[in-house]
Amino acid sequence: MIMLRIIEVLLTSYLLYNLVKIPLSYKKIIHLKSSIEGDFPGKERFLMIIPVFKEQERIAKCIENIERLDWEAYKLDVCICTTQKEPVDGKDTQTILEKVLTNEKLKYHYEIVRYPFTDGNMAEQVNYAYSQVERKYDIICIYNADSMPERASIRYADICFRNKQIDYVQQRAIYSNYYKNNIFSIGYSIYQSIFEINKNLIKDINNNGENVVGRALYIRKSAINDKIYPTDFFCEDMALSFELIERNKKITTIPCFEINEPPPRLRDIINQQYVWFHTALKVKEITKYVMNRFNCTELSLNTKKKAFRRIIDNIIWIATSPLMLLITICDIRYILCMYCYAVVLVLAVDICFKVRKYKTILFDAFCWVLYLFVLSLGPIKCLGKKFTMLFRGKEPDVKYKTPRGKGQ
């Protein structure tokens, strides 16, 4: 019981710390926005790459969101990369996309590039698209088909790139629940939104950002060597984050969000967490990859620190749900206290970041607490598969995209 109380004290301290960081993040975002508003745009030309696979349900909405962006028409071209993995049958993404581009009077120039292979994933698609259309651009940005960047996104990114020392600009995401989604999807939305605000956004603003993600990422073209993303791992962004740390590259943030869509079902959430954790486990392989890429015999101190933090984060990730279950069995009163905390947490996010579409605060708080009980299922599935492989023999890694919508 003493150990349980220690865990409860540590968890309470951590939760209260995160609650304090929400208004602090908001204050910093407002300060950052006010400091650069009124600046005139530069002359940078942007290429936006959007990899798609079975996105026929949302490709029209994707283009509608792009058309809402507040940017000069001649300074933005959009490359949408389809893939041979999705056969052209009249109901596929490419066919629907071609119809949308034909029927609409569009502000920006769109180009369709087809990835010519049936294997590979998002990283391969983006790299291939870049190799086909990288000419004449200053900045490359990558979004997903379900991304909804705020109107001023490119304008703010352009202002950031005025600083010639900045090569990587990241837009952080707020996850917005749609009423069709279940309670786990709502809990996921709240959890990931808070994670983005407290884990990534505030570090970016303090110039300590170290995590890039595969979407809503802006890169100065001169910083790209042969390809945009590493393709050696399930998740391209984790390996890229280690690369940037080793190169001492700072990640800059823009003071507006990308509204992102959560996976619609618990099964999809577990599969996504499985993919993320699969790469998160490969800290040793990623560090070896970085050493080989830069031909160095020893990693920098910052890279070693990041590797250590990644290991600690993995332990916390896989332990969260079992600890929640243990606390519930031993002391149900603590879970009730956590629910009260969750109400305040959701209220703080609603007041500061008014971009979500959740139902009620009380219901949202319940969903957030419930989600903590399933947070570790993806990592547990990953470890379980690795354990069975000890007896069955090694199976080849299969990269796949998180299922989204009916098209999957």
PDB file of C-alpha atoms in Angstrom, residues 1 4 70 96 120 124 147 175 180 195 210 261 286 317 325 345 403:
ATOM      1  CA  MET A   1       0.000   0.000   0.000  1.00  0.00           C
ATOM      2  CA  LEU A   4       0.552   2.608  -4.144  1.00  0.00           C
ATOM      3  CA  ASP A  70      -4.668  32.871 -46.554  1.00  0.00           C
ATOM      4  CA  ILE A  96     -12.550  11.174 -57.165  1.00  0.00           C
ATOM      5  CA  GLY A 120       5.856   1.362 -48.998  1.00  0.00           C
ATOM      6  CA  GLU A 124       8.035   6.723 -49.522  1.00  0.00           C
ATOM      7  CA  SER A 147      -5.494  17.846 -41.837  1.00  0.00           C
ATOM      8  CA  TYR A 175      -7.558  16.839 -32.129  1.00  0.00           C
ATOM      9  CA  LYS A 180     -19.889  10.136 -34.949  1.00  0.00           C
ATOM     10  CA  PHE A 195       0.094  16.009 -25.122  1.00  0.00           C
ATOM     11  CA  GLU A 210      12.947  18.187 -30.328  1.00  0.00           C
ATOM     12  CA  GLU A 261      -9.102  13.927 -36.848  1.00  0.00           C
ATOM     13  CA  ILE A 286      17.587   4.646 -34.590  1.00  0.00           C
ATOM     14  CA  TRP A 317       3.490   4.656 -21.844  1.00  0.00           C
ATOM     15  CA  LEU A 325      -6.274  -0.603 -13.188  1.00  0.00           C
ATOM     16  CA  LEU A 345      -8.369  19.926 -17.180  1.00  0.00           C
ATOM     17  CA  PRO A 403      -7.256   3.037 -41.038  1.00  0.00           C
TER      18      PRO A 403
END
